[in-house]
CSV table of C-alpha atoms and ligand atoms in Angstrom, one decimal:
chain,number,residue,atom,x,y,z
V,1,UNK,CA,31.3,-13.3,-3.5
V,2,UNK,CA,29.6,-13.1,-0.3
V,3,UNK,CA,26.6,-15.7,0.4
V,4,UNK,CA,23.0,-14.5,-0.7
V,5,UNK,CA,20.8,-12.7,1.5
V,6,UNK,CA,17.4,-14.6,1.2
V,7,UNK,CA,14.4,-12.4,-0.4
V,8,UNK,CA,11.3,-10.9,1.6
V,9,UNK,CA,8.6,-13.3,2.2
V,10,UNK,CA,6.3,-11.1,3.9
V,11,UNK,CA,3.3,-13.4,5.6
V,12,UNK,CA,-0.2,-12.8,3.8
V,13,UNK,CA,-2.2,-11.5,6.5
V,14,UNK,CA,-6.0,-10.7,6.6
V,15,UNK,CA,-5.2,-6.3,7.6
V,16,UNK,CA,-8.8,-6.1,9.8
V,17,UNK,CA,-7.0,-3.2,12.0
V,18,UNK,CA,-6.8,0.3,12.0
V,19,UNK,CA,-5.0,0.2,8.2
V,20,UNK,CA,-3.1,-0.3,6.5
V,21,UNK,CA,-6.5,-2.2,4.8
V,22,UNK,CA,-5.8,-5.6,2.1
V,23,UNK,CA,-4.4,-4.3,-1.2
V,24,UNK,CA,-5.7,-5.5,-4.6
V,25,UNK,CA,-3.3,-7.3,-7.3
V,26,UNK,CA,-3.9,-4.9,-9.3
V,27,UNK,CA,-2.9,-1.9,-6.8
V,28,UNK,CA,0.2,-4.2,-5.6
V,29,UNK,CA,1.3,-4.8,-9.6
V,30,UNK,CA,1.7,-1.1,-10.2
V,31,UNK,CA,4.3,-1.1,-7.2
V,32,UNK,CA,6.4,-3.3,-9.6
V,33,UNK,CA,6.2,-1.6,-12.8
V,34,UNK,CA,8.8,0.2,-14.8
V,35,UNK,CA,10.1,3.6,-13.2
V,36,UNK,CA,10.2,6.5,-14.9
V,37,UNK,CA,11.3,10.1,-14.7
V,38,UNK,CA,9.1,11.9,-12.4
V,39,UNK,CA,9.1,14.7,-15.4
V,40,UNK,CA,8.5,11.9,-18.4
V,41,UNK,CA,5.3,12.6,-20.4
V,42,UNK,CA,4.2,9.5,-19.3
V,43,UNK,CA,4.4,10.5,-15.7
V,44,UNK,CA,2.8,13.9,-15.8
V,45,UNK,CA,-0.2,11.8,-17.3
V,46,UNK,CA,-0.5,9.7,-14.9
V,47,UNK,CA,-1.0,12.8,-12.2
V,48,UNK,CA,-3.4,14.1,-14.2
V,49,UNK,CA,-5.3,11.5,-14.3
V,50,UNK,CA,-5.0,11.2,-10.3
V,51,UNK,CA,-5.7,14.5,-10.2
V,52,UNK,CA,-8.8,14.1,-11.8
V,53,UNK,CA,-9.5,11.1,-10.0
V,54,UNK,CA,-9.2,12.3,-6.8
V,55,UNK,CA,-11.6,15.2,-7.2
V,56,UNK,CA,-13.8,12.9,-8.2
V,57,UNK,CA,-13.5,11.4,-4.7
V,58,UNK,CA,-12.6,14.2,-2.6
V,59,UNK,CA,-16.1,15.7,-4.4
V,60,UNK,CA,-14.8,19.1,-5.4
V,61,UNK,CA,-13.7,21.4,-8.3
V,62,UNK,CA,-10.6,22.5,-5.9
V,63,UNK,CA,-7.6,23.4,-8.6
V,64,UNK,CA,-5.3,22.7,-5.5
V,65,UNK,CA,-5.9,18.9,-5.2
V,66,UNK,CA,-3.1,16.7,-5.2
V,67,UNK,CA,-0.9,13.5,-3.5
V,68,UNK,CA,1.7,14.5,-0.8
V,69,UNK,CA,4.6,12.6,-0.8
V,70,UNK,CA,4.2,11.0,2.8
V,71,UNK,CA,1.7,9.6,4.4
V,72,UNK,CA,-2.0,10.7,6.5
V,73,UNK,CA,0.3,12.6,9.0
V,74,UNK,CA,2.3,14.6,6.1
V,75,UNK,CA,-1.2,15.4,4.5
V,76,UNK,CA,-2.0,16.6,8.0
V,77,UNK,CA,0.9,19.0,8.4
V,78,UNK,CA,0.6,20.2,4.8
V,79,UNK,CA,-2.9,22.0,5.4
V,80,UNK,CA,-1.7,23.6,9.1
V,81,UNK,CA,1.6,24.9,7.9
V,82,UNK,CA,-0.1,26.1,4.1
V,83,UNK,CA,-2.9,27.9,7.0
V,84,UNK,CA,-0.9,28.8,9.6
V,85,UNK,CA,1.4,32.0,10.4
V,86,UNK,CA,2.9,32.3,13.9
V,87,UNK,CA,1.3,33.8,15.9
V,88,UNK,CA,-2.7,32.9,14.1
V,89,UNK,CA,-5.0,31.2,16.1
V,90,UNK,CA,-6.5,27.5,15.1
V,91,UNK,CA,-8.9,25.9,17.0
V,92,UNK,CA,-8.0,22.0,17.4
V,93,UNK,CA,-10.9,19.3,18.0
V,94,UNK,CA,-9.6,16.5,20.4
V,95,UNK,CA,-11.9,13.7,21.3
V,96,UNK,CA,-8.8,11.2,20.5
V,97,UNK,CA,-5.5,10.7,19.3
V,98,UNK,CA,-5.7,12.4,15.9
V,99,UNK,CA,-7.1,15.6,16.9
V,100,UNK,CA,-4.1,15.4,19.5
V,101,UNK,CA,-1.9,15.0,16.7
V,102,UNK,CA,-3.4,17.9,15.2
V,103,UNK,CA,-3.2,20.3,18.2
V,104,UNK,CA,0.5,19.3,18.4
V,105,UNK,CA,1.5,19.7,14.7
V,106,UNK,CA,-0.8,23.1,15.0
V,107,UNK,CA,1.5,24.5,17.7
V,108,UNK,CA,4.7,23.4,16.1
V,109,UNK,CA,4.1,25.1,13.2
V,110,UNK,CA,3.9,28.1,15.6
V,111,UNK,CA,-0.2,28.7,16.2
V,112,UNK,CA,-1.8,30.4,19.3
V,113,UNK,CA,-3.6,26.5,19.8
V,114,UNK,CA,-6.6,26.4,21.7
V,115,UNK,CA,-8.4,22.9,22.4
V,116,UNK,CA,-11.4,21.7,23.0
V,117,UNK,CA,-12.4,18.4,23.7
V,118,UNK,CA,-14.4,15.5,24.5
V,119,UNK,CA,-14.0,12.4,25.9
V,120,UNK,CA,-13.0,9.1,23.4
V,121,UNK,CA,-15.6,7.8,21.8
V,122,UNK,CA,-17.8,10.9,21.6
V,123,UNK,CA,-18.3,14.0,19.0
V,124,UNK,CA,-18.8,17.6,19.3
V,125,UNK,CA,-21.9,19.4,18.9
V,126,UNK,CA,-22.4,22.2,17.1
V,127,UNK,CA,-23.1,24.4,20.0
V,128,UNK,CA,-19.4,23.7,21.4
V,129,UNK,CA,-18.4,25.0,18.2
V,130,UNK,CA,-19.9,27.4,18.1
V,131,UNK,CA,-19.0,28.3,21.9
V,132,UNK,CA,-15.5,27.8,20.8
V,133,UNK,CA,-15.3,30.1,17.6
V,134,UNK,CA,-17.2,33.2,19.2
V,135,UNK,CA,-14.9,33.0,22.2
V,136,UNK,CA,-10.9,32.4,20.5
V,137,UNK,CA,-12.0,34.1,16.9
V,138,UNK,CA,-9.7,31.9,15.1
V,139,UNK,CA,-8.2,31.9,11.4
V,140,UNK,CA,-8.4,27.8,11.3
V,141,UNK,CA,-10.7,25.2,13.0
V,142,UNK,CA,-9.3,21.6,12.9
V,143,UNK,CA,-11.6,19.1,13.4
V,144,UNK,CA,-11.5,14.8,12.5
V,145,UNK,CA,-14.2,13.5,10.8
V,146,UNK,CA,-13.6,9.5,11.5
V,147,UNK,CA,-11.2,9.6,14.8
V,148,UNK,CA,-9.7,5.9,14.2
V,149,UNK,CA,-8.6,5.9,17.8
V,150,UNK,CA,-12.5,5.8,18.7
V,151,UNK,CA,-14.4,4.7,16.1
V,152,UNK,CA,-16.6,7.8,16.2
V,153,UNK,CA,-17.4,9.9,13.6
V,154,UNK,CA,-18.0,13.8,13.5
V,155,UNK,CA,-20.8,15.1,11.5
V,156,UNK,CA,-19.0,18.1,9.3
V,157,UNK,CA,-22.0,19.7,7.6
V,158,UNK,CA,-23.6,22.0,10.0
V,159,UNK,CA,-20.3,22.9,11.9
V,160,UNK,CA,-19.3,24.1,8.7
V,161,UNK,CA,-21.4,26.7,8.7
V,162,UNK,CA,-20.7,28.1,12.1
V,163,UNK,CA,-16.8,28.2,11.5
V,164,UNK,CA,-17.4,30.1,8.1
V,165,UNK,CA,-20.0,32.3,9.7
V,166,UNK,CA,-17.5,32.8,12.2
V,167,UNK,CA,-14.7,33.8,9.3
V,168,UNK,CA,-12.8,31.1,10.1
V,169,UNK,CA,-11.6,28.2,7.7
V,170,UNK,CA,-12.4,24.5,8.1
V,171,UNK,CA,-9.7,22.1,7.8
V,172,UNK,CA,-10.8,18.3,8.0
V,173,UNK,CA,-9.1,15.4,8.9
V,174,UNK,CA,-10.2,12.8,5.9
V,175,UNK,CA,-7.9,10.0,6.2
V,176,UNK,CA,-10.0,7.2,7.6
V,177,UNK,CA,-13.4,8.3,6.0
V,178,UNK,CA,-12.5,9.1,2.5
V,179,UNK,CA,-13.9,6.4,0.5
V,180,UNK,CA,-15.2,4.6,3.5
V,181,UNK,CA,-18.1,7.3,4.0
V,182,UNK,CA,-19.2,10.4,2.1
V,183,UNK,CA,-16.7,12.8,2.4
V,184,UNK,CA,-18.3,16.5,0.5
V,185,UNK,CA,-15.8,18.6,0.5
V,186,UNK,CA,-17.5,21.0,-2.1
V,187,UNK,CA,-20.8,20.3,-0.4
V,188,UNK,CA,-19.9,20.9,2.9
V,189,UNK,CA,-17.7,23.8,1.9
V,190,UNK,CA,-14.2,22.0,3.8
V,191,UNK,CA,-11.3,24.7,3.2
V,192,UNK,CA,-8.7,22.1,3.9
V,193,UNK,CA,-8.9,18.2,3.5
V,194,UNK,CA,-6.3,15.4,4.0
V,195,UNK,CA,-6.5,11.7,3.7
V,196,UNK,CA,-4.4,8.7,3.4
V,197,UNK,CA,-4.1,6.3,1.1
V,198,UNK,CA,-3.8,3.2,3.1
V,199,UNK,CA,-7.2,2.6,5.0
V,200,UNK,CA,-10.2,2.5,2.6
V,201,UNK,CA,-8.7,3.6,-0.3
V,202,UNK,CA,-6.7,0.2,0.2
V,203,UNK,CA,-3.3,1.8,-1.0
V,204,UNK,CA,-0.2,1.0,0.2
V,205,UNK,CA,1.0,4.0,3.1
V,206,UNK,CA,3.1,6.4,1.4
V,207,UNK,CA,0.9,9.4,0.2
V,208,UNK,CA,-1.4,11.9,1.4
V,209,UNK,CA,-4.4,13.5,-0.8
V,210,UNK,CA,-5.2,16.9,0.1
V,211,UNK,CA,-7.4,19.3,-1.4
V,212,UNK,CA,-7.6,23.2,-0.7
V,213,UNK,CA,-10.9,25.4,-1.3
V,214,UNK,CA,-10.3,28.6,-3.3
V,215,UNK,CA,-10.8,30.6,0.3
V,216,UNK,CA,-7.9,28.3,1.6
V,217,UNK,CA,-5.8,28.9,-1.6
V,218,UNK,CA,-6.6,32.9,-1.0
V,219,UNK,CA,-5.5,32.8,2.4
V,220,UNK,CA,-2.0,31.1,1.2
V,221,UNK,CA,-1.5,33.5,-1.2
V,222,UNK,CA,-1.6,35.9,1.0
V,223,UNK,CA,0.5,35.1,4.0
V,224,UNK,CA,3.4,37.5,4.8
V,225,UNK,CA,6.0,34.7,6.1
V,226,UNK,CA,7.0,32.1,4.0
V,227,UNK,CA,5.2,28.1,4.6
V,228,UNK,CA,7.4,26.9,7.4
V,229,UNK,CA,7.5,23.5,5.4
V,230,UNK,CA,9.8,23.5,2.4
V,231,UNK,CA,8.6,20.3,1.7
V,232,UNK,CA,5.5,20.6,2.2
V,233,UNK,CA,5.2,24.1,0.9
V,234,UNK,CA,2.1,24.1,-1.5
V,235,UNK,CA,3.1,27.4,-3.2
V,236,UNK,CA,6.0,25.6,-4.5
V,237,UNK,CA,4.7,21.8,-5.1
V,238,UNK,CA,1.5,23.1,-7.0
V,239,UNK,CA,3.9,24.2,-9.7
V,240,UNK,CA,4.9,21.0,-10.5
V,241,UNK,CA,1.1,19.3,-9.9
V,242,UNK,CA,0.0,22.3,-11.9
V,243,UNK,CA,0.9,24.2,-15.6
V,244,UNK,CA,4.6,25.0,-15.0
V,245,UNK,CA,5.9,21.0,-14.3
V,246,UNK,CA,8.5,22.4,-12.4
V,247,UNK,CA,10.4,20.4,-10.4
V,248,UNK,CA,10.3,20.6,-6.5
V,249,UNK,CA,11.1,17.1,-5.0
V,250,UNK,CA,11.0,13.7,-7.2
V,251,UNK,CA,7.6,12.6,-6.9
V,252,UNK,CA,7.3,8.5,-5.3
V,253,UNK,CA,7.0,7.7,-8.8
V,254,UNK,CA,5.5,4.0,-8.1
V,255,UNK,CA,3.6,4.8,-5.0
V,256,UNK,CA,1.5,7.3,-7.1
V,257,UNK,CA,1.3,4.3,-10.2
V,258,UNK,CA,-0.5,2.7,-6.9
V,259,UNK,CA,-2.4,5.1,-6.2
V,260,UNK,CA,-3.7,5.7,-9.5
V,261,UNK,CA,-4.9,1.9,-9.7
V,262,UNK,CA,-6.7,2.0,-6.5
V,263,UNK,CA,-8.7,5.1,-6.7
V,264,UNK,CA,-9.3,3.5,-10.4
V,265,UNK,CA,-10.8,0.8,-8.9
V,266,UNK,CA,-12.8,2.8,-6.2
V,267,UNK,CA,-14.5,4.7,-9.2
V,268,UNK,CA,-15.0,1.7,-11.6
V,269,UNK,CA,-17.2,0.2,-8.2
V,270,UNK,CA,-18.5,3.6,-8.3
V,271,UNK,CA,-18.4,5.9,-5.4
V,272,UNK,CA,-21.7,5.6,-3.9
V,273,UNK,CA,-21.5,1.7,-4.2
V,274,UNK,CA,-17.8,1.6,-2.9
V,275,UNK,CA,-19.8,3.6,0.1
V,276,UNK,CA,-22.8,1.0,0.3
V,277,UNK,CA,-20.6,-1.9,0.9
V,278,UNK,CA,-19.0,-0.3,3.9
V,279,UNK,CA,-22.2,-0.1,5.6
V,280,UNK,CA,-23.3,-3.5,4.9
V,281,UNK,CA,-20.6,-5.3,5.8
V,282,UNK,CA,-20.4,-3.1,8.9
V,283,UNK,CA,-24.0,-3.7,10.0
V,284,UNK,CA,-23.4,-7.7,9.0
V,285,UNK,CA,-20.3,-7.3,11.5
V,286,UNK,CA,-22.2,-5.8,14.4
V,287,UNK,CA,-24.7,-8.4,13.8
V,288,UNK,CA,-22.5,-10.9,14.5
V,289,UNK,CA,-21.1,-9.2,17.5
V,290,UNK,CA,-23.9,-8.8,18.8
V,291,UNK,CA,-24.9,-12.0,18.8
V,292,UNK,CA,-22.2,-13.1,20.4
V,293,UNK,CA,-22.3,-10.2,23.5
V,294,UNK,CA,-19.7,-8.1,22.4
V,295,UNK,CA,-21.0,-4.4,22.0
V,296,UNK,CA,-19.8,-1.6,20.3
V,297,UNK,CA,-18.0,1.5,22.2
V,298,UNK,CA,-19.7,4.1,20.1
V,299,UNK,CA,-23.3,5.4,20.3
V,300,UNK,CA,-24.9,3.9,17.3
V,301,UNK,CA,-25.6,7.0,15.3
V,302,UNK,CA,-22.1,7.9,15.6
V,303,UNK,CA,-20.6,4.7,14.5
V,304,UNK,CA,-17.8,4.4,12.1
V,305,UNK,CA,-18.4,1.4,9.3
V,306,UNK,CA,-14.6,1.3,8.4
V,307,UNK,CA,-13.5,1.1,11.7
V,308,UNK,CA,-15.9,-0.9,14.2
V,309,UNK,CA,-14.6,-0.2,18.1
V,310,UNK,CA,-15.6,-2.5,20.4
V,311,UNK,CA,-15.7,-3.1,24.3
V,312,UNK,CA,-13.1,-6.2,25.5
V,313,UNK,CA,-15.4,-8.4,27.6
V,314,UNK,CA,-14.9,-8.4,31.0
V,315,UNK,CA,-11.6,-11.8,32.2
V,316,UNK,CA,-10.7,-11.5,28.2
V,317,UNK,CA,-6.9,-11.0,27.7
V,318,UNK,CA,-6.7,-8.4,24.9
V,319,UNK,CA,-2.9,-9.2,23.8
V,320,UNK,CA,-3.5,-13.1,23.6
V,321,UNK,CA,-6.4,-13.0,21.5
V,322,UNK,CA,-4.9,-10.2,19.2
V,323,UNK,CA,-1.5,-12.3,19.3
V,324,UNK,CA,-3.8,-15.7,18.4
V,325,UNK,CA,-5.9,-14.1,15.8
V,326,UNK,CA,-2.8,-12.8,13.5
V,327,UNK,CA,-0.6,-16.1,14.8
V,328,UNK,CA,-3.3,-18.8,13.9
V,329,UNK,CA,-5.6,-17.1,11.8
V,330,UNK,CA,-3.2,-14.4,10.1
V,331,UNK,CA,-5.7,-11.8,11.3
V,332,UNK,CA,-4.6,-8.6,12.7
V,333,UNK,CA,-6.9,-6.3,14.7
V,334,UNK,CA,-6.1,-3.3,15.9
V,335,UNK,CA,-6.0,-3.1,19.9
V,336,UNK,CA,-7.6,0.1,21.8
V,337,UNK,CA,-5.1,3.3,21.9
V,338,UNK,CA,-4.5,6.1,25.0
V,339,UNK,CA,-7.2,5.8,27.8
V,340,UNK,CA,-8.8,3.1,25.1
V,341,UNK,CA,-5.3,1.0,24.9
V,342,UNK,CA,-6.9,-3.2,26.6
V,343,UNK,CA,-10.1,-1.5,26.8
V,344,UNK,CA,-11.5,-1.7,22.9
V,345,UNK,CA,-10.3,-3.2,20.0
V,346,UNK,CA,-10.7,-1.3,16.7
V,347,UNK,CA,-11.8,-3.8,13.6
V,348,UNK,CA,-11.0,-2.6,10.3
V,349,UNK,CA,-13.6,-2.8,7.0
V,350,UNK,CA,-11.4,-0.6,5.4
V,351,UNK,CA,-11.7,-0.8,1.5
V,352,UNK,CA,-10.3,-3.6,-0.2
V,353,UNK,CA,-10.7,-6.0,3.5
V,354,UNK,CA,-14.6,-5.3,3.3
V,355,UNK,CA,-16.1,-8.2,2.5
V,356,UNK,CA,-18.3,-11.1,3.8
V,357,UNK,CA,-15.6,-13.1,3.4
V,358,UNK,CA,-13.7,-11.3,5.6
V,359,UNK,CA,-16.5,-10.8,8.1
V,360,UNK,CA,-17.8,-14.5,8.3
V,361,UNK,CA,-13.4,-15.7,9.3
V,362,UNK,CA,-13.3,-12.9,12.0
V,363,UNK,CA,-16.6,-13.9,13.7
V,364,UNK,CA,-15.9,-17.2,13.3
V,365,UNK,CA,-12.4,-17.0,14.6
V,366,UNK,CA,-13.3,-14.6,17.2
V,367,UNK,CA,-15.6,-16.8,19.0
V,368,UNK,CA,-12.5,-19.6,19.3
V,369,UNK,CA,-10.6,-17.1,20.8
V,370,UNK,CA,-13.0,-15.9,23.1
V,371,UNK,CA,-13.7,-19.4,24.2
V,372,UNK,CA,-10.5,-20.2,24.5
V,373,UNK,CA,-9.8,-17.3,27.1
V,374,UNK,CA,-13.0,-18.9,29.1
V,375,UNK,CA,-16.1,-16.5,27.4
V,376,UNK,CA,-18.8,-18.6,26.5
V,377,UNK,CA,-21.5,-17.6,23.9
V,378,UNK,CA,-24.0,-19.7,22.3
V,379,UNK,CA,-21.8,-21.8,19.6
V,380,UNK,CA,-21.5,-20.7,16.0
V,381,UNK,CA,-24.2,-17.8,16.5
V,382,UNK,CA,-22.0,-14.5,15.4
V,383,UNK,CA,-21.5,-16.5,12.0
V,384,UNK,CA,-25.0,-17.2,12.0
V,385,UNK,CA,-26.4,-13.7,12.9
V,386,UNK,CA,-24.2,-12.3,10.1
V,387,UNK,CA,-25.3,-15.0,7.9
V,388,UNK,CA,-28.7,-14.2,8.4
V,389,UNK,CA,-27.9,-10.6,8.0
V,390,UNK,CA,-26.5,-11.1,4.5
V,391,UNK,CA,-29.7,-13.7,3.6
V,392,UNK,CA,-32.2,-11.0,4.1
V,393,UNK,CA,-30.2,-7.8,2.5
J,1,LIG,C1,-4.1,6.9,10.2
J,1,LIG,C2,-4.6,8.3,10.5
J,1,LIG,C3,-3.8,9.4,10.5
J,1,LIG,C4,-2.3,9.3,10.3
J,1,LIG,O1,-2.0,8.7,9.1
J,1,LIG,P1,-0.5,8.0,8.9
J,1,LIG,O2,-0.7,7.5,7.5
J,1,LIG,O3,-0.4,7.0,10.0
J,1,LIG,O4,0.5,9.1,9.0
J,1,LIG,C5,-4.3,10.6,10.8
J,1,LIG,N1,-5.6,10.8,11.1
J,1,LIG,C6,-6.4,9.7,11.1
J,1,LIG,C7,-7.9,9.9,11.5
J,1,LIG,C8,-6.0,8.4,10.9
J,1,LIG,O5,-6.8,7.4,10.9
């Protein structure tokens, strides 16, 4: 016999980046229990019930609401390739990485792709939507409502409008915000939604909710080529989500148990509360940084609270203090990406991670970082801004 190969011992880190966010025990345990068939009774249950429970968070009615085997980007490419023939036209947002992704992906799956843009850290308005739509006349409009790579987020509800008034469908890029912030996809009328499971729904990566509106579902049904995707073909996966139970691909049987358990626990907090305590720890965060002269790279009323993206003082070294917050505090932090990449760095409240707790170690060890690369602020007084904070909410 050939000597053992020692187990995993993954290191417990504080996840304060980008995602993935902290998981809960409970989330975590469901990881280990039994497998089973992915067409046992006990199974098909338990997408029901995730079914249900993710309308319940998605806010919608939408049949067509279901987990994608894969993760944030998979849910991405599920709603262009369900939308797009060759040859249609989709509109792609870009004011960061993900709406880049989304222009890419959109012109892979063989769209006429026209971007519009604006530079990190900033949204669009609705006039440049509106702009956009009357000029290319598009079938889809892709748009992100929390770009993670910024820290920004898009306000979806009167764009809406203008795409639909413009015949177009809205697809929405959830993955950060679901959970995080209100995400109303019957209220705001989104045709096509996709979200993650790992940033605030504080999953494990590994799937991607998606929900399509009945004028998304309409426009599927009647495309003349087939979905590009085979995987990710939703003509053929809802027939096992749905009635029929057919089988397409075997479902991540424990990944969805995880699932299950977390948006569980997002609707025992309650939705709206699960929303509150994103803000407040966010605004007790930015209290603290404040205090100690670190400022945010967003305009405040467009501010993300999962996903707080700040500006690197001036003579700080980004990598060292990133590399001495996860090495001596088991922190991680997320560190700025494209033109943002030693510029900002992007701190997580993402689900499960957002709490005081959380909030009062990071601006405690921030500041010993920061002093350590030479940045002097008034001792102790992020911890005690935030303290104060938390005192008077
Ligand atoms: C994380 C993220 C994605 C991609 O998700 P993956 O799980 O990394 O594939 C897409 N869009 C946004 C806004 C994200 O934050």
């Amino acid at each position: 016999m050939s000597s053992p190969i020692p187990s995993l011992t993954p290191p417990k880190r504080i996840l304060m980046g980008p995602g993935p966010s902290d998981t809960a025990p409970r989330v975590l345990a469901a990881l280990g229990a039994p497998t089973v068939g992915h067409l046992d009774p006990y199974f098909l249950q338990v997408m029901t019930e995730t079914q249900s429970m993710l309308r319940q968070v998605f806010r919608t009615k939408n049949e067509l609401t279901l987990a994608v085997s894969g993760t944030g980007s998979a849910g991405m490419e599920t709603c262009v390739v369900n939308l797009i023939e060759p040859g249609d036209k989709m509109v792609v947002c870009v004011n960061g990485v993900f709406g880049g992704r989304m222009a890419d992906v959109a012109g892979r799956a063989g769209a006429q792709v026209t971007t519009i843009e604006r530079p990190f850290g900033e949204v669009f308005s609705p006039e440049q939507i509106a702009e956009a739509v009357a000029r290319v006349k598009p079938k889809v409009l892709g748009i992100v409502h929390a770009e993670t790579s910024t820290g920004a987020r898009q306000p979806l509800e009167e764009i809406s409008k203008i795409v639909h008034d413009a015949g177009a469908l809205l697809l929405a890029d959830t993955v950060t915000s679901l959970g995080g912030l209100p995400v109303e996809v019957d209220g705001w009328q989104l045709d096509a939604v996709y979200s993650g499971t790992q940033k605030c729904l504080s999953c494990p990566p590994g799937l991607a909710p998606v929900t399509f509106s009945p004028r998304a579902v309409a426009t599927i049904e009647a495309r003349k080529s087939k979905v590009a995707s085979w995987y990710l073909d939703m003509t053929m996966v809802r027939n096992y989500w749905g009635q029929d139970r057919a089988y397409h691909h075997t479902a991540p049987i424990n990944m969805n148990y995880a699932l299950r358990e977390a948006l569980a626990l997002v609707l025992e907090e309650g939705l709206e509360n699960h929303h509150a305590r994103h803000k407040k720890h966010h605004l007790a965060l930015k209290a603290g940084l404040t205090a100690i002269g670190v400022s945010y790279a967003v305009a405040e009323p467009y501010q993300l609270p999962m996903l707080n993206a700040v500006t690197i003082p001036a003579g700080v070294d980004d990598l060292k203090v990133r590399q001495q917050l996860l090495n001596e505090f088991g922190i991680e932090i997320g560190g700025g990406l494209g033109p943002m990449k030693g510029k900002t760095w992007r701190i997580g409240l993402m689900g499960e991670t957002c709490n005081s707790r959380n909030v009062l170690i990071l601006l405690a060890a921030l500041e010993r970082c920061l002093g350590d690369q030479g940045y002097r602020c008034a001792s102790g007084a992020g911890v005690a801004a935030a303290n104060e904070f938390y005192r008077r909410s």
